[in-house]
Amino acid sequence: MAARRCSASVVLLFLCGLSVFVAANEQNTTPTGGYRAAEADSPRTPAEAAGHPAAEDGRWEATEVGDAAPADAEPDERDASRPGTTVPQPKDDFQEELVIRPLHSGDIYASFQFRTLWETDFMKGNKVSHYRLFPKSVGQVISKFSVRELHISFTQGYWRTMQWGQPFLPSPPGAELWVWFQDTVTDVDGMWKELTNVLSGIFCASLNFIDSTNTVQPSASFKPLGIDNVTDHRFLRYATLPREIVCTENLTPWKKLLPCGSKAGLSVLLKSEKLFHSSFHSQAVHIRPVCQDSECKTTSWELRQTLNVVFDLHTSGQGKREWSLFKMFSRTLTEACPLASSSKIYIDITDNPEGELFELTPATPLLSQAVLMGDRRTFSVYDLTQQITFGTMRSLNLLIRWKSSEGHMLRPLLHAERYVAGYGLQAGEIHTLMYNNHPYRSFPVLLLDSVPWYLRLYVHTLTVTSKGKDNKPSYIHYQPSKDRERPHLLEMLIQLPPNCVTEVTVQFERALLKWTEYTPDPNHGFYVGSSVVSSLVPSIVAMDTNSSLERPLFSNFFPCKEESSYFVRIYTEPLLVNLPTPDFSMPYNVICLTCTVVAVGYGSLYNLLTRSFQIEEPSPGLAKRLANIIRKMRGVQPL
Amino acid sequence: MGLLSDPNRRQALISLLTRLNAPICVVCYMAGVAWFMGLAFEPFTLRTYMSENAMGSTMVEERFPAGERALATGREFASQKNKVDGMPVDWLVKAMQARGLEVFTQRFTRTLPFPDENNERYMVKGTNVYGILRAPRAPRTEALVLSAPCSPGDNNNQAVGLLLGLAQYFRNQIFWAKDIIFLVNEHDLIGMQAWLEGYHHTNTTGMDWSPLQGRGGSIQAALSLELSSDVITSLDLVLEGLNGQLPNLDLANLFYAFCQKIGVLCTIQGKLPRNDWDSVSGYSHAVQTMMLMVMKQASGRPWGDHGLFLRYHIEAATLKGINSFRQHKTDTTTIGRLLEGMYRKLNNLLERLHQSYFFYLMPSLSHFVSIGYYMPAFGLLAVILLLRALDLWVQLVTPAAPTEDGVVDVEQSGSGVLSVLTPLVISHLTGTALYMLPIRFQEMAVEHFPVSETEAVVLTAIAVYTAGLALPHNTHRFVSGEATEQGWRVLKLVAVLYLAVLLGCTALINFSLGFILALTLVPVAAFITPHVPKVLSAFVLVVLSPACTLLFSVFFFQELQEMPVSFQDGWLLYLSVISQGILDHFLYGSLVYPLIALMVYPCWLLFWNILFWK
């Protein structure tokens, strides 16, 4: 299989946008909030601002993009203001964050981000044994398996791009795991096998079902997100389990990795009875090495735990378009995690500058801006490290009350869907549709398809069409499957023309499995994991390429190298394909029938047809035989 | 089989079979018919039972409260329908969006091969509207469908109202594990065909449709709802689909179970259940119900919007609300609760419905006849053909055996092959003409004769059919010089075996069609020789030909439905049935018309040929 490589694909590696961080603050007592806000002589840091009363309302100010110094200074100042919770020279650091975005459909999207940074080196000879904030189980995994980067996500549900827009961190339905190993590792497959089993134990998930039949090594789609830009994909392993069901037993071990557990801080909101009463639930762990400063003199390990959840307006009952922390999580907030250096809640109010869409109480004086997904967004910020945030009730219960009730479909710039075409149990066709909704810019996307071996892809039927015309991919990497050993891997770099839909189709044949290879519920069908579409989408506003700048956690995950575009990864829906299935419910009948037909019917019929019948001569008597022998010796004719 | 390996005993057996061939055939025929009639006798049938565990023990609660509101929505839909004189697409889109669904539309156009006079349509243009209820925390891999047709006139407004009411109620529930697609299809079956082809991106019938924007993964089950009155007296279940396909019996069981639970009167084939199986009228009631199912299944056409789902291995049925003059009425809330219960149980499915039977007949909703019970009836008819074939074979072999003259045999078989092949080819060419000509020549026929296109097609078909009888069949005289006794025997042997294979294959796919054809064609195949009285036999042969079978079936079907027709009306109905059959083939891919034209009719012509051998 000829695989052409295109240099452009490598570019996709270094992607991504950045945001103008804007630490903003206000200096007023807002009428609804009812607590004392502050006036600042220097409006740079919220921590300082907290002390001074003022009468101005709704003013916020942005720091300069290049001006890193105040941002760097910020944590120090905050540390100083809370003596006793931090060590003088902290080598590890914990931040927590909750972003809430009210969606047009009336649903609400909440995204938790927890980041633990630790300036240590797991790979050197000295064993790391003293753990403070960083979870020991994860640290041991990193050092034992020589992991350079590890990304694991568990998702229940499918992210509805057309209704909800882009998520902060995308993930496919089911479980997804991709790992970059250090280039010192010799037996990558062995390491991978062991690692998946260990992770299976840590997260109480069926990751042990990851084996060579569903593991691939993508050549371009998954590049390291940390500092090491290795491109040798021999050290990369990627696998998805689309069938994995995510529930509380996966949430509990995930929560245990947090320094505060579920005892304090934002994590008290993580109650499973509410998190799983939602439209979408996704939890993830990302481990990668990152730079400490802009010169990248020192590196540290970043453990980022994210949890995304979308609550549904209709199923939450009452029918009122109204959301509060209590209604979402059945808890309110009373304190930040004492171990956290920063603990904030962001509410996306971009579409609601004048409060005409929804009403937010208590109001906050703090505003922040971030460039996110090619768009400049404005957020209201609640700093949980400030006692004043909790007001006189000593608890924070944010309330969002909708004023209008319009719910229209969105038109995200990039959107993809996939389905199986055809009927019958012999052949079929996989259609992948990719929508470029940009009015005039075309952009490249990398499509990754990993298809199990029992769907035999006919690669000669692969077509890519846009607007009815053939669209030739500039790069195709195809690895054919081997029965019962490895899946198909198809990676393509496709240029999506503006304002149209690009369709990728490939035909397949359904293989007949051996009877022990069927799952216990064969008539349910077999899953094919999501395809992955990675792309650099043209940005409307200039992206921030300075990665060292202090920014909200949700906006700085994907590194960004260009100002004009930002990185987006979207996942299509998984497929459920029926394979030809024997009727297992009547093996007895089947065995009886086939045995009877073969033994009695076919056997004797064959016998009748092939045998020639002759009248048998009666056998001669003993005397006659003797006489014949004598006659033969004499050379005369026998009787 | 040891019996057959012994030459002496084999001879004895064969001579017995040839000597008693005719009586055995008669007995088999009678036994086959008797067996079939016995199927409807209740003690011989099995009670239906739920095989699927996921739907069995897990009880669900039905709480749908909003029947009145659904009716109001239905009335609003009716007024909107009258306002735009067709499908109120914008209103439906808004209504579904307001209920929190993801709404999409699909446009389609279809030009029929000839005008459909029953439904008065030729150039069909329409729009399907569907809304998807996305199941929370489900990855869009499985879906259920609830559909209601947007019919012309005042029909089915309540069905659309109830569909929207259920959509609103379902949307507020958290327990859905599969996406639910609410579909309102225009132009009933054509719209449904367009939607299904769009959903599965296939094009089997040459329809133009715009691609679908939203999907819900593989569809597990579907129900189609037809409801034209605010209150109903009973719900009728329609199962027969395209080409005689039936949904899994568990779907019928599910419906029956919920009718029992909620207390709705349910029927099948419009026949109420009765308990007096031991009385003559009770038995004849069961026979009528079963015969209706057999007739409907044999027609190979979809008897409701659900019928087209079956091709895609989606279990589907149509529920029809019937409002008669009974006292006890059921309101819309109750029907809503019934549907809610069915969908909640379907939602619980872990696998596709596969546990229960796919091949069955139903003499009542509570009893069924499985394939193992009804196949012997057909087998007894089919064995007649094999016995006749054996008899012919023996007759062909016996005179040749003592001479043992190889040269003569070869010569004979050489001319024999030709004399068999020529009628085979001619009759199949006639069949091909019957299949191709009616559509091709409709324009020419309309130009030259004072008929409409539809009449032209039907009359051309009948003309070709009749012309086939007059074709020169006695080609063997030109090929081999004379009509040998050997010649017709070989031809009949081939014809009988051909018919046996043909009917056997048909019965495996569509038992009813196979059985009805066997009922009429097997006697023909059994008795026809060149030596029987010509005129009488020709008459019997024509009476038992496929076309006349269809004519009788039309009258019989009307009789079973308790709507007997006069001969004049019956004839008109017969003509429209033919045109519908041809349309079904071109619109939905029904295989009955090609099967009759390309296979059964040529096979019957062979027997006609044998009759006029000399």
Short mmCIF file of N, CA and C in Angstrom, two decimals, chain B residues 59-104:
data_model
loop_
_atom_site.label_atom_id
_atom_site.label_comp_id
_atom_site.label_asym_id
_atom_site.label_seq_id
_atom_site.Cartn_x
_atom_site.Cartn_y
_atom_site.Cartn_z
N MET B 59 -40.99 -4.97 33.92
CA MET B 59 -42.25 -4.27 33.75
C MET B 59 -41.99 -2.77 33.69
N VAL B 60 -42.78 -2.10 32.90
CA VAL B 60 -42.65 -0.65 32.81
C VAL B 60 -43.98 -0.02 33.20
N GLU B 61 -43.91 1.23 33.56
CA GLU B 61 -45.12 1.96 33.92
C GLU B 61 -45.47 2.91 32.79
N GLU B 62 -46.73 3.02 32.50
CA GLU B 62 -47.15 3.94 31.45
C GLU B 62 -47.84 5.13 32.12
N ARG B 63 -47.35 6.30 31.81
CA ARG B 63 -47.90 7.47 32.50
C ARG B 63 -48.28 8.58 31.54
N PHE B 64 -48.33 8.29 30.27
CA PHE B 64 -48.62 9.36 29.31
C PHE B 64 -49.95 10.02 29.65
N PRO B 65 -49.94 11.32 29.94
CA PRO B 65 -51.17 11.94 30.40
C PRO B 65 -51.90 12.78 29.34
N ALA B 66 -51.22 13.12 28.25
CA ALA B 66 -51.66 14.27 27.48
C ALA B 66 -52.39 13.90 26.21
N GLY B 67 -53.40 13.03 26.30
CA GLY B 67 -54.16 12.66 25.11
C GLY B 67 -54.96 13.81 24.54
N GLU B 68 -55.58 14.58 25.41
CA GLU B 68 -56.41 15.69 24.94
C GLU B 68 -55.58 16.72 24.21
N ARG B 69 -54.39 16.99 24.80
CA ARG B 69 -53.52 17.97 24.17
C ARG B 69 -53.04 17.45 22.81
N ALA B 70 -52.81 16.14 22.73
CA ALA B 70 -52.38 15.55 21.45
C ALA B 70 -53.47 15.73 20.40
N LEU B 71 -54.72 15.56 20.83
CA LEU B 71 -55.81 15.74 19.88
C LEU B 71 -55.89 17.19 19.42
N ALA B 72 -55.67 18.13 20.37
CA ALA B 72 -55.67 19.54 19.99
C ALA B 72 -54.58 19.81 18.96
N THR B 73 -53.39 19.22 19.22
CA THR B 73 -52.30 19.37 18.25
C THR B 73 -52.70 18.80 16.91
N GLY B 74 -53.41 17.67 16.95
CA GLY B 74 -53.87 17.04 15.71
C GLY B 74 -54.81 17.95 14.95
N ARG B 75 -55.70 18.63 15.69
CA ARG B 75 -56.63 19.54 15.01
C ARG B 75 -55.88 20.73 14.41
N GLU B 76 -54.86 21.20 15.15
CA GLU B 76 -54.07 22.31 14.62
C GLU B 76 -53.34 21.87 13.35
N PHE B 77 -52.83 20.65 13.41
CA PHE B 77 -52.16 20.10 12.23
C PHE B 77 -53.12 20.02 11.05
N ALA B 78 -54.35 19.61 11.34
CA ALA B 78 -55.34 19.49 10.26
C ALA B 78 -55.61 20.84 9.63
N SER B 79 -55.75 21.88 10.47
CA SER B 79 -56.04 23.19 9.90
C SER B 79 -54.86 23.70 9.09
N GLN B 80 -53.63 23.43 9.61
CA GLN B 80 -52.45 23.85 8.84
C GLN B 80 -52.37 23.09 7.52
N LYS B 81 -52.77 21.83 7.57
CA LYS B 81 -52.72 20.99 6.37
C LYS B 81 -53.68 21.54 5.33
N ASN B 82 -54.86 21.93 5.79
CA ASN B 82 -55.82 22.49 4.85
C ASN B 82 -55.35 23.82 4.29
N LYS B 83 -54.64 24.58 5.15
CA LYS B 83 -54.21 25.91 4.73
C LYS B 83 -53.21 25.82 3.58
N VAL B 84 -52.21 24.93 3.73
CA VAL B 84 -51.20 24.85 2.66
C VAL B 84 -51.56 23.79 1.63
N ASP B 85 -52.64 23.07 1.87
CA ASP B 85 -53.10 22.03 0.95
C ASP B 85 -51.99 21.02 0.68
N GLY B 86 -51.55 20.38 1.73
CA GLY B 86 -50.48 19.40 1.61
C GLY B 86 -49.79 19.29 2.95
N MET B 87 -48.56 18.94 2.92
CA MET B 87 -47.82 18.77 4.16
C MET B 87 -47.40 20.13 4.72
N PRO B 88 -47.82 20.49 5.92
CA PRO B 88 -47.40 21.77 6.51
C PRO B 88 -45.99 21.65 7.08
N VAL B 89 -45.00 21.75 6.20
CA VAL B 89 -43.62 21.45 6.60
C VAL B 89 -43.13 22.43 7.67
N ASP B 90 -43.33 23.72 7.42
CA ASP B 90 -42.80 24.71 8.36
C ASP B 90 -43.42 24.56 9.74
N TRP B 91 -44.74 24.34 9.74
CA TRP B 91 -45.41 24.20 11.02
C TRP B 91 -44.88 22.98 11.76
N LEU B 92 -44.70 21.86 11.03
CA LEU B 92 -44.20 20.64 11.68
C LEU B 92 -42.80 20.85 12.23
N VAL B 93 -41.96 21.53 11.44
CA VAL B 93 -40.59 21.77 11.90
C VAL B 93 -40.61 22.57 13.19
N LYS B 94 -41.44 23.61 13.19
CA LYS B 94 -41.53 24.45 14.40
C LYS B 94 -42.07 23.66 15.58
N ALA B 95 -43.11 22.86 15.30
CA ALA B 95 -43.73 22.10 16.38
C ALA B 95 -42.74 21.12 16.98
N MET B 96 -41.96 20.47 16.13
CA MET B 96 -41.00 19.50 16.67
C MET B 96 -39.86 20.20 17.39
N GLN B 97 -39.42 21.33 16.84
CA GLN B 97 -38.35 22.06 17.52
C GLN B 97 -38.80 22.52 18.90
N ALA B 98 -40.06 22.98 18.98
CA ALA B 98 -40.56 23.45 20.26
C ALA B 98 -40.60 22.32 21.28
N ARG B 99 -40.65 21.08 20.80
CA ARG B 99 -40.67 19.94 21.72
C ARG B 99 -39.27 19.43 22.03
N GLY B 100 -38.27 20.18 21.59
CA GLY B 100 -36.90 19.83 21.96
C GLY B 100 -36.28 18.74 21.11
N LEU B 101 -36.75 18.58 19.88
CA LEU B 101 -36.16 17.56 19.02
C LEU B 101 -35.19 18.22 18.04
N GLU B 102 -34.28 17.43 17.51
CA GLU B 102 -33.45 17.89 16.40
C GLU B 102 -34.24 17.61 15.13
N VAL B 103 -34.57 18.62 14.39
CA VAL B 103 -35.50 18.45 13.28
C VAL B 103 -34.79 18.56 11.94
N PHE B 104 -35.14 17.68 11.03
CA PHE B 104 -34.57 17.69 9.69
C PHE B 104 -35.69 17.43 8.69
#
